[in-house]
């Protein structure tokens, strides 16, 4: 501690242990610590906080009062593919590497003013230092004249003298930073330099161990500045930004992640690619008004992170060439890393789409080959069945042809009488009765021969043949009996005294016709 009577700002974490907030406590003349300002940082999970550093200075008692804020974007290298990578067929270059920028801008409000802090290398191997300029006159003089109201603000005027301040290390091995007033621009100052009357640097503030900011109050009376509150805000905010950006880990400070950006895809089109989805930043980022020309040079606009409502510029201020920009008219331009991530993701999606297309074509070729083989098998089976049908048809044709020929040959032959079995010899006494057409299912009856008065020898009567009917295809055939069944055996004497020839010589006795 330099002196407890000097105003000292202690940068400490907020009471709620919120890592995104820090409280600046003020101690003056040995008094108790009282909160004076609050440093707020954006949530690193937000898309707008990626690849960038931002911090804002708010009032400790009224959180809606924003004094100033800083937004720093890193610079990026543009690596190219080597000859070996090009031979391997790689199309995506290596990711760009972040580089700490050499300057950043502090945006002040009420009145609006931009302070550029530039880093410059030291001479003869010395430590680098950071310079910024503040106008001697900041506020406009009260006037009822419309002509005075139409004029530019003193901070934007080229004729306003500027005071140059410089943050530099107290020594090569020291961690303390000292802010000094180095020079004052203007004709009077340039004339004093020509005459060799250059004033020495005036110590304004001391940043001890990069934790406490001590304002060297006795020397403030020598600083010809109309806005001491603005100088205090610039000193505190520039010290915090220099500590975080130039003395911290670059990837942690700028919240740099190598995770590729996911591209939005349409719900209805499935995997169709579309433009990268960039969330609306209007709730977190707000565009500033175009920068007024400072010292004859036009300063480009910037986009500052703020969690509070944007302060309204006084109506009496008029910035030449200012064009009110419509809110949300266009998204902010993506940085190099985000653009590389988008390009890499686009290339990856194109490669995936190409691989899917090739896989689909290969599957389609396989399916065509399978269907073609199936059709060939079906055609082969159909031909085999057709050949079998043709062979069977030819066989049946030959069979029918042979039967037809046989039928034709049979029709050309004369009709043949059916052969009848040989008839046995019939005696005169046997009389055939002509057959009458009868029902084949009714057995015909034999007609008894008419009775004659001729005497019949008993032996002849037994030898008379019978007429029998045998069924046949024509209805019936009359077959006389040969008498072998009815012929009696000749009687023989036991002693062989009887002769068979005597029977024929016997005289038959005549029977009476009456008895």
mmCIF file of C-alpha atoms in Angstrom, residues 231-398:
data_model
loop_
_atom_site.group_PDB
_atom_site.id
_atom_site.type_symbol
_atom_site.label_atom_id
_atom_site.label_comp_id
_atom_site.label_asym_id
_atom_site.label_seq_id
_atom_site.Cartn_x
_atom_site.Cartn_y
_atom_site.Cartn_z
ATOM 1 C CA UNK A 231 -10.600 9.529 -15.995
ATOM 2 C CA UNK A 232 -11.287 7.426 -12.903
ATOM 3 C CA UNK A 233 -13.576 5.086 -14.818
ATOM 4 C CA UNK A 234 -11.053 4.733 -17.657
ATOM 5 C CA UNK A 235 -8.228 4.007 -15.231
ATOM 6 C CA UNK A 236 -10.161 1.274 -13.426
ATOM 7 C CA UNK A 237 -11.574 -0.382 -16.522
ATOM 8 C CA UNK A 238 -8.342 -0.211 -18.524
ATOM 9 C CA UNK A 239 -6.380 -1.716 -15.609
ATOM 10 C CA UNK A 240 -8.833 -4.634 -15.343
ATOM 11 C CA UNK A 241 -8.809 -5.225 -19.125
ATOM 12 C CA UNK A 242 -5.006 -5.097 -19.378
ATOM 13 C CA UNK A 243 -4.662 -7.544 -16.491
ATOM 14 C CA UNK A 244 -7.117 -10.041 -17.987
ATOM 15 C CA UNK A 245 -6.160 -9.814 -21.652
ATOM 16 C CA UNK A 246 -2.387 -9.374 -21.592
ATOM 17 C CA UNK A 247 -1.529 -11.249 -18.372
ATOM 18 C CA UNK A 248 -3.978 -14.151 -18.514
ATOM 19 C CA UNK A 249 -4.445 -17.357 -20.456
ATOM 20 C CA UNK A 250 -5.569 -16.378 -23.923
ATOM 21 C CA UNK A 251 -7.959 -19.322 -24.399
ATOM 22 C CA UNK A 252 -9.600 -18.858 -21.031
ATOM 23 C CA UNK A 253 -9.828 -15.099 -21.360
ATOM 24 C CA UNK A 254 -11.356 -15.174 -24.834
ATOM 25 C CA UNK A 255 -13.440 -18.293 -24.105
ATOM 26 C CA UNK A 256 -12.090 -20.135 -27.119
ATOM 27 C CA UNK A 257 -13.425 -23.619 -27.763
ATOM 28 C CA UNK A 258 -12.551 -25.978 -30.593
ATOM 29 C CA UNK A 259 -15.991 -27.569 -30.608
ATOM 30 C CA UNK A 260 -17.320 -27.403 -34.172
ATOM 31 C CA UNK A 261 -20.437 -25.413 -34.812
ATOM 32 C CA UNK A 262 -23.539 -27.524 -35.409
ATOM 33 C CA UNK A 263 -25.424 -26.505 -38.503
ATOM 34 C CA UNK A 264 -29.204 -26.241 -38.409
ATOM 35 C CA UNK A 265 -31.137 -28.776 -40.455
ATOM 36 C CA UNK A 266 -34.678 -28.541 -41.649
ATOM 37 C CA UNK A 267 -37.207 -30.703 -39.842
ATOM 38 C CA UNK A 268 -39.063 -31.572 -42.998
ATOM 39 C CA UNK A 269 -36.054 -32.356 -45.151
ATOM 40 C CA UNK A 270 -34.362 -34.729 -42.736
ATOM 41 C CA UNK A 271 -30.618 -34.428 -43.322
ATOM 42 C CA UNK A 272 -30.647 -31.602 -45.739
ATOM 43 C CA UNK A 273 -28.015 -28.989 -45.097
ATOM 44 C CA UNK A 274 -28.842 -25.352 -44.575
ATOM 45 C CA UNK A 275 -27.135 -22.180 -43.520
ATOM 46 C CA UNK A 276 -25.494 -22.113 -40.073
ATOM 47 C CA UNK A 277 -27.829 -21.096 -37.315
ATOM 48 C CA UNK A 278 -26.621 -18.001 -35.435
ATOM 49 C CA UNK A 279 -28.741 -17.116 -32.415
ATOM 50 C CA UNK A 280 -30.133 -13.680 -32.107
ATOM 51 C CA UNK A 281 -27.688 -11.483 -30.244
ATOM 52 C CA UNK A 282 -30.021 -8.585 -29.690
ATOM 53 C CA UNK A 283 -30.662 -9.642 -26.103
ATOM 54 C CA UNK A 284 -26.954 -9.626 -25.269
ATOM 55 C CA UNK A 285 -25.123 -7.542 -27.850
ATOM 56 C CA UNK A 286 -26.191 -4.136 -28.954
ATOM 57 C CA UNK A 287 -24.615 -2.084 -31.721
ATOM 58 C CA UNK A 288 -23.116 1.256 -30.880
ATOM 59 C CA UNK A 289 -23.597 4.427 -32.777
ATOM 60 C CA UNK A 290 -21.056 5.167 -35.482
ATOM 61 C CA UNK A 291 -17.872 6.464 -33.996
ATOM 62 C CA UNK A 292 -17.225 10.191 -34.301
ATOM 63 C CA UNK A 293 -14.005 11.220 -35.977
ATOM 64 C CA UNK A 294 -11.222 11.695 -33.467
ATOM 65 C CA UNK A 295 -8.221 13.817 -34.404
ATOM 66 C CA UNK A 296 -9.278 13.852 -38.018
ATOM 67 C CA UNK A 297 -9.522 10.038 -38.226
ATOM 68 C CA UNK A 298 -12.726 8.075 -38.457
ATOM 69 C CA UNK A 299 -12.996 5.248 -35.933
ATOM 70 C CA UNK A 300 -14.916 2.161 -36.916
ATOM 71 C CA UNK A 301 -17.964 1.147 -34.902
ATOM 72 C CA UNK A 302 -17.862 -1.618 -32.361
ATOM 73 C CA UNK A 303 -20.278 -3.955 -30.623
ATOM 74 C CA UNK A 304 -20.216 -3.938 -26.859
ATOM 75 C CA UNK A 305 -21.601 -6.472 -24.435
ATOM 76 C CA UNK A 306 -24.033 -5.128 -21.877
ATOM 77 C CA UNK A 307 -26.521 -6.690 -19.534
ATOM 78 C CA UNK A 308 -28.266 -3.422 -18.673
ATOM 79 C CA UNK A 309 -30.508 -1.223 -20.779
ATOM 80 C CA UNK A 310 -28.654 0.824 -23.391
ATOM 81 C CA UNK A 311 -28.315 4.443 -22.299
ATOM 82 C CA UNK A 312 -29.942 7.038 -24.457
ATOM 83 C CA UNK A 313 -27.704 9.685 -25.972
ATOM 84 C CA UNK A 314 -28.776 13.265 -25.344
ATOM 85 C CA UNK A 315 -30.866 14.752 -28.101
ATOM 86 C CA UNK A 316 -28.702 17.857 -28.173
ATOM 87 C CA UNK A 317 -25.736 15.784 -29.380
ATOM 88 C CA UNK A 318 -25.453 15.318 -33.091
ATOM 89 C CA UNK A 319 -22.787 13.163 -34.678
ATOM 90 C CA UNK A 320 -22.087 13.984 -38.329
ATOM 91 C CA UNK A 321 -22.560 11.104 -40.705
ATOM 92 C CA UNK A 322 -24.376 9.017 -38.123
ATOM 93 C CA UNK A 323 -26.933 6.605 -39.532
ATOM 94 C CA UNK A 324 -29.367 5.058 -37.116
ATOM 95 C CA UNK A 325 -29.108 1.334 -37.609
ATOM 96 C CA UNK A 326 -32.207 -0.796 -37.364
ATOM 97 C CA UNK A 327 -32.118 -3.244 -34.508
ATOM 98 C CA UNK A 328 -31.519 -6.779 -35.705
ATOM 99 C CA UNK A 329 -31.076 -5.691 -39.330
ATOM 100 C CA UNK A 330 -28.117 -7.994 -39.841
ATOM 101 C CA UNK A 331 -26.246 -10.460 -37.629
ATOM 102 C CA UNK A 332 -22.744 -9.572 -36.523
ATOM 103 C CA UNK A 333 -19.906 -10.759 -38.651
ATOM 104 C CA UNK A 334 -18.438 -14.031 -37.448
ATOM 105 C CA UNK A 335 -14.818 -14.116 -36.369
ATOM 106 C CA UNK A 336 -12.147 -16.240 -38.011
ATOM 107 C CA UNK A 337 -12.473 -19.192 -35.638
ATOM 108 C CA UNK A 338 -16.251 -19.299 -35.909
ATOM 109 C CA UNK A 339 -15.991 -19.041 -39.673
ATOM 110 C CA UNK A 340 -13.438 -21.849 -39.708
ATOM 111 C CA UNK A 341 -15.694 -23.975 -37.519
ATOM 112 C CA UNK A 342 -18.589 -23.305 -39.874
ATOM 113 C CA UNK A 343 -16.455 -24.182 -42.903
ATOM 114 C CA UNK A 344 -15.131 -27.316 -41.204
ATOM 115 C CA UNK A 345 -18.627 -28.408 -40.225
ATOM 116 C CA UNK A 346 -19.884 -27.672 -43.727
ATOM 117 C CA UNK A 347 -17.062 -29.729 -45.205
ATOM 118 C CA UNK A 348 -17.789 -32.543 -42.771
ATOM 119 C CA UNK A 349 -21.484 -32.526 -43.620
ATOM 120 C CA UNK A 350 -20.636 -32.521 -47.321
ATOM 121 C CA UNK A 351 -18.335 -35.490 -46.793
ATOM 122 C CA UNK A 352 -21.069 -37.280 -44.836
ATOM 123 C CA UNK A 353 -23.594 -36.507 -47.557
ATOM 124 C CA UNK A 354 -21.178 -37.797 -50.196
ATOM 125 C CA UNK A 355 -20.531 -40.950 -48.162
ATOM 126 C CA UNK A 356 -24.273 -41.468 -47.701
ATOM 127 C CA UNK A 357 -24.806 -40.957 -51.426
ATOM 128 C CA UNK A 358 -22.125 -43.506 -52.251
ATOM 129 C CA UNK A 359 -23.542 -45.964 -49.730
ATOM 130 C CA UNK A 360 -27.013 -45.466 -51.187
ATOM 131 C CA UNK A 361 -25.699 -46.038 -54.704
ATOM 132 C CA UNK A 362 -23.868 -49.172 -53.592
ATOM 133 C CA UNK A 363 -26.971 -50.477 -51.835
ATOM 134 C CA UNK A 364 -29.015 -49.688 -54.926
ATOM 135 C CA UNK A 365 -26.543 -51.583 -57.114
ATOM 136 C CA UNK A 366 -26.697 -54.570 -54.763
ATOM 137 C CA UNK A 367 -30.488 -54.461 -54.786
ATOM 138 C CA UNK A 368 -30.549 -54.284 -58.571
ATOM 139 C CA UNK A 369 -28.183 -57.245 -58.794
ATOM 140 C CA UNK A 370 -30.330 -59.222 -56.344
ATOM 141 C CA UNK A 371 -33.523 -58.438 -58.244
ATOM 142 C CA UNK A 372 -31.846 -59.291 -61.543
ATOM 143 C CA UNK A 373 -30.643 -62.621 -60.173
ATOM 144 C CA UNK A 374 -34.105 -63.352 -58.780
ATOM 145 C CA UNK A 375 -35.690 -62.579 -62.162
ATOM 146 C CA UNK A 376 -33.151 -64.801 -63.915
ATOM 147 C CA UNK A 377 -33.924 -67.660 -61.506
ATOM 148 C CA UNK A 378 -37.640 -67.185 -62.068
ATOM 149 C CA UNK A 379 -37.121 -67.137 -65.837
ATOM 150 C CA UNK A 380 -34.972 -70.280 -65.648
ATOM 151 C CA UNK A 381 -37.630 -72.054 -63.561
ATOM 152 C CA UNK A 382 -40.346 -70.932 -65.959
ATOM 153 C CA UNK A 383 -38.389 -72.292 -68.920
ATOM 154 C CA UNK A 384 -37.835 -75.610 -67.131
ATOM 155 C CA UNK A 385 -41.539 -75.951 -66.380
ATOM 156 C CA UNK A 386 -42.400 -74.989 -69.934
ATOM 157 C CA UNK A 387 -39.990 -77.622 -71.257
ATOM 158 C CA UNK A 388 -41.650 -80.255 -69.055
ATOM 159 C CA UNK A 389 -45.068 -79.171 -70.284
ATOM 160 C CA UNK A 390 -43.859 -79.354 -73.902
ATOM 161 C CA UNK A 391 -42.419 -82.846 -73.404
ATOM 162 C CA UNK A 392 -45.636 -84.089 -71.799
ATOM 163 C CA UNK A 393 -47.652 -82.485 -74.605
ATOM 164 C CA UNK A 394 -45.540 -84.257 -77.248
ATOM 165 C CA UNK A 395 -45.918 -87.580 -75.453
ATOM 166 C CA UNK A 396 -49.675 -87.223 -75.268
ATOM 167 C CA UNK A 397 -49.759 -86.219 -78.936
ATOM 168 C CA UNK A 398 -47.879 -89.398 -79.860
#
